[in-house]
Each structure stands twice: as structure tokens, then as C-alpha cells.
Amino acid sequence: MKICNQCILPETFPGIKFDDRGICNHCRRADSSSTDPAVQKAGYRNKLDTLITGVKGTAPSYDVIMAYSGGKDSSYTLKLLRERYDLKILTLTFDNHFVSPVAWQNIRTLTDTLKTDHITFKLPWPSAKAIFCKAAREDIFPVPALLRASSICTACIGMVKSLVLKTALEMSIPLVAFGWSPGQAPIQSAIMKTNPSLTAQNQASLKKALSSDAITEINQYFIPENYYAIYKDRFPHNIHPLAFFDYDEGEVIRQIQALGWKEPKDTDTNSSNCLLNAFANQCHIKKHGFHPYVLEIANMVRQRVMGRDEGIEKIYSEQNQEMVKYAKEKLEL
Ligand SMILES: [Zn+2]
């Protein structure tokens, strides 16, 4: 398969165009941008400093709620928020029934060493199973979402986002943090105030995507309609700091290992916490002809936070068939 000579996007990626040097349109657009990435990142760090100075200590309970998977990126983000900003943090883990046992241990260890409170949200297995089976069989999300992640991942992350936002509104927490890698979400969205109207739109489309005859009891995972009015002044800022802090995977792992984090041996190359990911990747590749992580990894290669060979290795290796089998059997697919 032909892939871009600069990043690693393949010819099967929707909308891709190569020039005569074999460079893709995504790389050309990034090269022609007049913004210096280092200056842009420094600008965002200042913006976060200012935002945190303004909100720290103002809430009755926590400064920030963080979606915490126990994976390397969210563990590193937690360390950053705790050590650089000394925030009062509530971490929330969404138990999707596929969290690696090593990731659970990492969650316990890091929330202890970094002295942060932690809650787990687990939906019942029949509901989780119905949602993941639906996402495995059908394209339940629009194309732009599927360029960035598999249906299964998007369903799971959608619920995580909904649950942390709902909790932030209820507990009046001014910041919601995510550990997206620098390639996972654009820097332009790295610090963004949520608002009732956009949230309502997102919630409606997620609810529509997840609803089915098998999944009738899902309202409790979403923002109740009356919150948009009664909590309209509580809508928090979403932040994902790794978009604009220095990022090097080896260094990230070294720093969190110093806090007691251990690398799981039972996950695939694109996840350090989830045992469903390899199956989700395989479904996506079969259906769409490209790896659901390729945009993220290509962005990281282009930003030079990951080597091109390493990116190719992560994206163009076979999925671990043992893990695929584990997930398929558990989902009875
Ligand atoms: Zn490219």
C-alpha cells in the first residue's frame, strides 16, 4: 500500500491526495502554515497558566475533573496537573469492562502517589456489551468521527466525555481534563470553554448513535435537559494539555514509571490500558481500509514527537490476534 513519504497516511485514507514527491495534502497544508508550532504551543501554555490562576481554589470541591484511563498519556497528564499546577483533582475512570488489570493497578498507584481522589463509573455488562456490539457491526457515527477513531472507541469516549461533563456540572468543577496525545486532537481545541448549545447538539447525536432496542436505559449517562438552564453558568473549560507541552513517549513513560506506573503487557501497540482496542481496530480496518489511529500517529510523526519508523510499526503491524479473540469471545460476536 502506498503511504505518504513524510507522514504515514495511506492512499486509502479518505480525501488524501499525493503530489509528485509522494507527499500528502495533510503534510503540505502543515508545511505551508505560517504559524511556528513552538510559538503556538508557548501561547497555549500561557493561556492555560492564566486560566488556572483564575479558577484554582474557586470551586467548592475540585479544581479539575480528569478522565483517567490509567494509560500512559492520561497518567502523564495527571502528573502534570498535580505537580506543575498543584490542582485539587478528581479522577474518573470509565470501567468499560475491558480495562487491563495492570491499568487498574496503575490507577490505584498513581492516584495514591499523586494524592488525587478517584471514582469509577461502571455501567452494567449487558448495556456495555450491547453498545460495543452495535458499534462493531454498524457505522453509528458520521464520517469525520470515523477518520479519527473506531466506532467502538468513539462510543466509549463519548460516554466518558458525557460522564465527566455531567459530574463537573453537578459538582461545580471549572475544568475538565483529558490526556489526548499531541496527535489525537488539534491544538486549536486544547483549551475550550464548553457551552450549553454545543453540548446539547453533541449529546443528541451521541444518544442517537448509542440508542437501540437492546439499549433502552441510557438517559442516566447523559446531561439532563434541565441542566442547560440551571447550570448554564457552570459550563467548564475542556483542556488537553499534552497538545502544547513537550512530548516524547520514552520520556513520558520514564517519568510515570518513577511514580510506580507499569507498562501493561496485555494491550496492543496503540493502547496502554484497553483490552478491547485491538478488536476495535480490526473492525475499523476491515470496514474502512485504514487504521483508526493513523491520523493521530501521522500527526505525531509530522510534529516530530514520534519517529516515522515507530509510527509505521504501530499502524502497519497486524493486530494482536489473541487480543482480538479475547474481545470477540467476551462480546459473543
Ligand atoms: Zn503526509
GROMACS .gro file of N, CA and C in nm, residues 9-112:
model
  312
    9LEU      N    1   0.023   0.856   0.635
    9LEU     CA    2  -0.116   0.835   0.590
    9LEU      C    3  -0.116   0.752   0.461
   10PRO      N    4  -0.209   0.655   0.453
   10PRO     CA    5  -0.212   0.567   0.335
   10PRO      C    6  -0.303   0.620   0.224
   11GLU      N    7  -0.288   0.562   0.107
   11GLU     CA    8  -0.372   0.601  -0.007
   11GLU      C    9  -0.520   0.571   0.015
   12THR      N   10  -0.549   0.484   0.114
   12THR     CA   11  -0.689   0.450   0.144
   12THR      C   12  -0.755   0.552   0.238
   13PHE      N   13  -0.680   0.649   0.287
   13PHE     CA   14  -0.739   0.746   0.381
   13PHE      C   15  -0.829   0.841   0.303
   14PRO      N   16  -0.955   0.859   0.350
   14PRO     CA   17  -1.050   0.939   0.272
   14PRO      C   18  -0.998   1.081   0.243
   15GLY      N   19  -1.009   1.120   0.117
   15GLY     CA   20  -0.973   1.257   0.077
   15GLY      C   21  -0.825   1.281   0.056
   16ILE      N   22  -0.742   1.178   0.066
   16ILE     CA   23  -0.598   1.202   0.057
   16ILE      C   24  -0.555   1.224  -0.089
   17LYS      N   25  -0.458   1.316  -0.106
   17LYS     CA   26  -0.401   1.342  -0.239
   17LYS      C   27  -0.250   1.352  -0.224
   18PHE      N   28  -0.177   1.280  -0.309
   18PHE     CA   29  -0.031   1.288  -0.304
   18PHE      C   30   0.021   1.376  -0.418
   19ASP      N   31   0.129   1.451  -0.392
   19ASP     CA   32   0.192   1.524  -0.502
   19ASP      C   33   0.298   1.434  -0.568
   20ASP      N   34   0.374   1.490  -0.664
   20ASP     CA   35   0.466   1.401  -0.737
   20ASP      C   36   0.586   1.358  -0.653
   21ARG      N   37   0.603   1.420  -0.535
   21ARG     CA   38   0.708   1.372  -0.445
   21ARG      C   39   0.654   1.268  -0.346
   22GLY      N   40   0.525   1.236  -0.361
   22GLY     CA   41   0.464   1.138  -0.271
   22GLY      C   42   0.431   1.196  -0.134
   23ILE      N   43   0.415   1.330  -0.130
   23ILE     CA   44   0.379   1.395  -0.003
   23ILE      C   45   0.229   1.423  -0.004
   24CYS      N   46   0.163   1.397   0.110
   24CYS     CA   47   0.017   1.408   0.113
   24CYS      C   48  -0.029   1.552   0.138
   25ASN      N   49  -0.157   1.576   0.108
   25ASN     CA   50  -0.214   1.710   0.127
   25ASN      C   51  -0.212   1.755   0.273
   26HIS      N   52  -0.220   1.661   0.368
   26HIS     CA   53  -0.215   1.698   0.511
   26HIS      C   54  -0.078   1.755   0.544
   27CYS      N   55   0.028   1.692   0.493
   27CYS     CA   56   0.164   1.741   0.518
   27CYS      C   57   0.187   1.874   0.449
   28ARG      N   58   0.138   1.888   0.326
   28ARG     CA   59   0.158   2.015   0.253
   28ARG      C   60   0.090   2.130   0.325
   29ARG      N   61  -0.030   2.102   0.377
   29ARG     CA   62  -0.101   2.209   0.448
   29ARG      C   63  -0.025   2.249   0.574
   30ALA      N   64   0.028   2.150   0.646
   30ALA     CA   65   0.104   2.180   0.769
   30ALA      C   66   0.231   2.258   0.734
   31ASP      N   67   0.299   2.221   0.623
   31ASP     CA   68   0.422   2.290   0.584
   31ASP      C   69   0.396   2.435   0.545
   32SER      N   70   0.278   2.460   0.486
   32SER     CA   71   0.252   2.596   0.437
   32SER      C   72   0.195   2.686   0.547
   33SER      N   73   0.170   2.628   0.666
   33SER     CA   74   0.115   2.709   0.774
   33SER      C   75   0.219   2.811   0.819
   34SER      N   76   0.171   2.934   0.842
   34SER     CA   77   0.266   3.041   0.879
   34SER      C   78   0.294   3.041   1.029
   35THR      N   79   0.218   2.961   1.104
   35THR     CA   80   0.235   2.962   1.250
   35THR      C   81   0.353   2.873   1.290
   36ASP      N   82   0.442   2.926   1.370
   36ASP     CA   83   0.553   2.847   1.424
   36ASP      C   84   0.497   2.760   1.538
   37PRO      N   85   0.505   2.626   1.526
   37PRO     CA   86   0.445   2.541   1.629
   37PRO      C   87   0.497   2.570   1.770
   38ALA      N   88   0.627   2.602   1.782
   38ALA     CA   89   0.684   2.628   1.915
   38ALA      C   90   0.620   2.752   1.977
   39VAL      N   91   0.600   2.855   1.893
   39VAL     CA   92   0.539   2.980   1.943
   39VAL      C   93   0.393   2.954   1.980
   40GLN      N   94   0.326   2.877   1.894
   40GLN     CA   95   0.186   2.845   1.918
   40GLN      C   96   0.169   2.769   2.051
   41LYS      N   97   0.257   2.669   2.073
   41LYS     CA   98   0.250   2.591   2.196
   41LYS      C   99   0.275   2.678   2.319
   42ALA      N  100   0.375   2.767   2.309
   42ALA     CA  101   0.405   2.857   2.422
   42ALA      C  102   0.282   2.944   2.452
   43GLY      N  103   0.214   2.987   2.346
   43GLY     CA  104   0.093   3.068   2.364
   43GLY      C  105  -0.014   2.992   2.442
   44TYR      N  106  -0.031   2.866   2.408
   44TYR     CA  107  -0.130   2.784   2.479
   44TYR      C  108  -0.089   2.757   2.623
   45ARG      N  109   0.041   2.740   2.647
   45ARG     CA  110   0.085   2.719   2.787
   45ARG      C  111   0.053   2.843   2.871
   46ASN      N  112   0.077   2.962   2.813
   46ASN     CA  113   0.042   3.086   2.883
   46ASN      C  114  -0.108   3.094   2.909
   47LYS      N  115  -0.183   3.055   2.807
   47LYS     CA  116  -0.329   3.060   2.819
   47LYS      C  117  -0.376   2.969   2.932
   48LEU      N  118  -0.316   2.850   2.942
   48LEU     CA  119  -0.355   2.757   3.049
   48LEU      C  120  -0.313   2.812   3.186
   49ASP      N  121  -0.191   2.868   3.192
   49ASP     CA  122  -0.146   2.929   3.318
   49ASP      C  123  -0.247   3.033   3.366
   50THR      N  124  -0.289   3.119   3.273
   50THR     CA  125  -0.383   3.226   3.308
   50THR      C  126  -0.518   3.168   3.351
   51LEU      N  127  -0.565   3.070   3.275
   51LEU     CA  128  -0.695   3.009   3.307
   51LEU      C  129  -0.690   2.947   3.447
   52ILE      N  130  -0.583   2.875   3.476
   52ILE     CA  131  -0.573   2.806   3.605
   52ILE      C  132  -0.560   2.906   3.719
   53THR      N  133  -0.482   3.011   3.698
   53THR     CA  134  -0.472   3.115   3.802
   53THR      C  135  -0.610   3.170   3.835
   54GLY      N  136  -0.694   3.183   3.732
   54GLY     CA  137  -0.828   3.240   3.751
   54GLY      C  138  -0.924   3.148   3.823
   55VAL      N  139  -0.911   3.017   3.806
   55VAL     CA  140  -1.013   2.927   3.862
   55VAL      C  141  -0.966   2.847   3.984
   56LYS      N  142  -0.835   2.835   4.002
   56LYS     CA  143  -0.784   2.749   4.110
   56LYS      C  144  -0.837   2.793   4.246
   57GLY      N  145  -0.893   2.700   4.319
   57GLY     CA  146  -0.942   2.728   4.454
   57GLY      C  147  -1.077   2.796   4.458
   58THR      N  148  -1.138   2.823   4.344
   58THR     CA  149  -1.267   2.894   4.346
   58THR      C  150  -1.385   2.799   4.362
   59ALA      N  151  -1.365   2.671   4.329
   59ALA     CA  152  -1.477   2.578   4.334
   59ALA      C  153  -1.490   2.518   4.474
   60PRO      N  154  -1.613   2.478   4.511
   60PRO     CA  155  -1.632   2.422   4.646
   60PRO      C  156  -1.562   2.287   4.665
   61SER      N  157  -1.541   2.214   4.557
   61SER     CA  158  -1.487   2.079   4.573
   61SER      C  159  -1.352   2.064   4.505
   62TYR      N  160  -1.351   2.054   4.373
   62TYR     CA  161  -1.228   2.026   4.298
   62TYR      C  162  -1.202   2.136   4.194
   63ASP      N  163  -1.074   2.153   4.162
   63ASP     CA  164  -1.038   2.246   4.054
   63ASP      C  165  -1.063   2.182   3.918
   64VAL      N  166  -1.041   2.051   3.913
   64VAL     CA  167  -1.050   1.984   3.783
   64VAL      C  168  -1.098   1.840   3.801
   65ILE      N  169  -1.179   1.795   3.705
   65ILE     CA  170  -1.212   1.653   3.697
   65ILE      C  171  -1.140   1.600   3.574
   66MET      N  172  -1.076   1.485   3.588
   66MET     CA  173  -0.999   1.433   3.478
   66MET      C  174  -1.046   1.293   3.439
   67ALA      N  175  -1.063   1.272   3.309
   67ALA     CA  176  -1.094   1.140   3.258
   67ALA      C  177  -0.966   1.058   3.262
   68TYR      N  178  -0.964   0.958   3.350
   68TYR     CA  179  -0.838   0.888   3.375
   68TYR      C  180  -0.850   0.741   3.340
   69SER      N  181  -0.779   0.701   3.234
   69SER     CA  182  -0.788   0.562   3.188
   69SER      C  183  -0.680   0.473   3.250
   70GLY      N  184  -0.579   0.536   3.312
   70GLY     CA  185  -0.466   0.457   3.361
   70GLY      C  186  -0.360   0.435   3.254
   71GLY      N  187  -0.389   0.477   3.131
   71GLY     CA  188  -0.290   0.467   3.023
   71GLY      C  189  -0.179   0.569   3.041
   72LYS      N  190  -0.078   0.561   2.955
   72LYS     CA  191   0.041   0.644   2.977
   72LYS      C  192   0.011   0.794   2.961
   73ASP      N  193  -0.069   0.830   2.861
   73ASP     CA  194  -0.092   0.972   2.837
   73ASP      C  195  -0.176   1.038   2.946
   74SER      N  196  -0.281   0.968   2.990
   74SER     CA  197  -0.362   1.030   3.096
   74SER      C  198  -0.286   1.027   3.229
   75SER      N  199  -0.200   0.926   3.249
   75SER     CA  200  -0.119   0.925   3.372
   75SER      C  201  -0.022   1.043   3.373
   76TYR      N  202   0.038   1.069   3.257
   76TYR     CA  203   0.133   1.181   3.247
   76TYR      C  204   0.061   1.316   3.263
   77THR      N  205  -0.060   1.325   3.206
   77THR     CA  206  -0.138   1.448   3.221
   77THR      C  207  -0.173   1.472   3.368
   78LEU      N  208  -0.208   1.365   3.437
   78LEU     CA  209  -0.239   1.375   3.580
   78LEU      C  210  -0.119   1.427   3.658
   79LYS      N  211  -0.003   1.373   3.626
   79LYS     CA  212   0.121   1.417   3.692
   79LYS      C  213   0.145   1.566   3.667
   80LEU      N  214   0.125   1.606   3.543
   80LEU     CA  215   0.147   1.746   3.505
   80LEU      C  216   0.054   1.839   3.582
   81LEU      N  217  -0.074   1.804   3.588
   81LEU     CA  218  -0.172   1.891   3.655
   81LEU      C  219  -0.145   1.897   3.805
   82ARG      N  220  -0.097   1.787   3.859
   82ARG     CA  221  -0.072   1.781   4.002
   82ARG      C  222   0.058   1.852   4.039
   83GLU      N  223   0.163   1.822   3.964
   83GLU     CA  224   0.295   1.872   4.004
   83GLU      C  225   0.321   2.014   3.953
   84ARG      N  226   0.280   2.045   3.832
   84ARG     CA  227   0.308   2.179   3.781
   84ARG      C  228   0.209   2.281   3.837
   85TYR      N  229   0.081   2.239   3.853
   85TYR     CA  230  -0.021   2.337   3.892
   85TYR      C  231  -0.076   2.314   4.033
   86ASP      N  232  -0.041   2.202   4.095
   86ASP     CA  233  -0.087   2.171   4.230
   86ASP      C  234  -0.240   2.185   4.242
   87LEU      N  235  -0.311   2.125   4.148
   87LEU     CA  236  -0.457   2.136   4.148
   87LEU      C  237  -0.521   2.030   4.235
   88LYS      N  238  -0.641   2.062   4.284
   88LYS     CA  239  -0.723   1.959   4.350
   88LYS      C  240  -0.799   1.885   4.242
   89ILE      N  241  -0.767   1.756   4.228
   89ILE     CA  242  -0.815   1.681   4.112
   89ILE      C  243  -0.907   1.565   4.154
   90LEU      N  244  -1.017   1.553   4.082
   90LEU     CA  245  -1.099   1.432   4.093
   90LEU      C  246  -1.078   1.354   3.963
   91THR      N  247  -1.027   1.231   3.974
   91THR     CA  248  -1.011   1.150   3.855
   91THR      C  249  -1.131   1.056   3.842
   92LEU      N  250  -1.175   1.035   3.718
   92LEU     CA  251  -1.287   0.944   3.693
   92LEU      C  252  -1.243   0.840   3.590
   93THR      N  253  -1.261   0.715   3.624
   93THR     CA  254  -1.232   0.608   3.530
   93THR      C  255  -1.363   0.544   3.486
   94PHE      N  256  -1.379   0.533   3.354
   94PHE     CA  257  -1.496   0.466   3.300
   94PHE      C  258  -1.459   0.319   3.284
   95ASP      N  259  -1.525   0.234   3.363
   95ASP     CA  260  -1.498   0.091   3.356
   95ASP      C  261  -1.581   0.034   3.241
   96ASN      N  262  -1.514   0.013   3.127
   96ASN     CA  263  -1.586  -0.038   3.010
   96ASN      C  264  -1.583  -0.192   3.003
   97HIS      N  265  -1.539  -0.253   3.111
   97HIS     CA  266  -1.528  -0.400   3.124
   97HIS      C  267  -1.410  -0.457   3.046
   98PHE      N  268  -1.325  -0.367   2.990
   98PHE     CA  269  -1.208  -0.415   2.916
   98PHE      C  270  -1.081  -0.345   2.964
   99VAL      N  271  -1.085  -0.289   3.085
   99VAL     CA  272  -0.965  -0.222   3.136
   99VAL      C  273  -0.865  -0.330   3.180
  100SER      N  274  -0.744  -0.319   3.131
  100SER     CA  275  -0.640  -0.417   3.166
  100SER      C  276  -0.616  -0.418   3.318
  101PRO      N  277  -0.597  -0.536   3.378
  101PRO     CA  278  -0.569  -0.542   3.522
  101PRO      C  279  -0.446  -0.459   3.561
  102VAL      N  280  -0.348  -0.453   3.473
  102VAL     CA  281  -0.230  -0.371   3.503
  102VAL      C  282  -0.269  -0.223   3.506
  103ALA      N  283  -0.360  -0.183   3.416
  103ALA     CA  284  -0.406  -0.044   3.415
  103ALA      C  285  -0.479  -0.011   3.546
  104TRP      N  286  -0.560  -0.105   3.597
  104TRP     CA  287  -0.626  -0.082   3.727
  104TRP      C  288  -0.523  -0.061   3.836
  105GLN      N  289  -0.418  -0.143   3.834
  105GLN     CA  290  -0.313  -0.127   3.936
  105GLN      C  291  -0.246   0.010   3.920
  106ASN      N  292  -0.222   0.050   3.795
  106ASN     CA  293  -0.162   0.182   3.770
  106ASN      C  294  -0.251   0.295   3.821
  107ILE      N  295  -0.382   0.278   3.803
  107ILE     CA  296  -0.477   0.380   3.851
  107ILE      C  297  -0.468   0.392   4.003
  108ARG      N  298  -0.467   0.277   4.070
  108ARG     CA  299  -0.457   0.278   4.217
  108ARG      C  300  -0.326   0.342   4.262
  109THR      N  301  -0.218   0.301   4.196
  109THR     CA  302  -0.087   0.351   4.238
  109THR      C  303  -0.074   0.501   4.215
  110LEU      N  304  -0.107   0.548   4.094
  110LEU     CA  305  -0.083   0.690   4.065
  110LEU      C  306  -0.178   0.784   4.138
  111THR      N  307  -0.304   0.740   4.160
  111THR     CA  308  -0.392   0.828   4.236
  111THR      C  309  -0.346   0.837   4.381
  112ASP      N  310  -0.278   0.732   4.428
  112ASP     CA  311  -0.218   0.739   4.563
  112ASP      C  312  -0.093   0.828   4.564
   0.00000   0.00000   0.00000
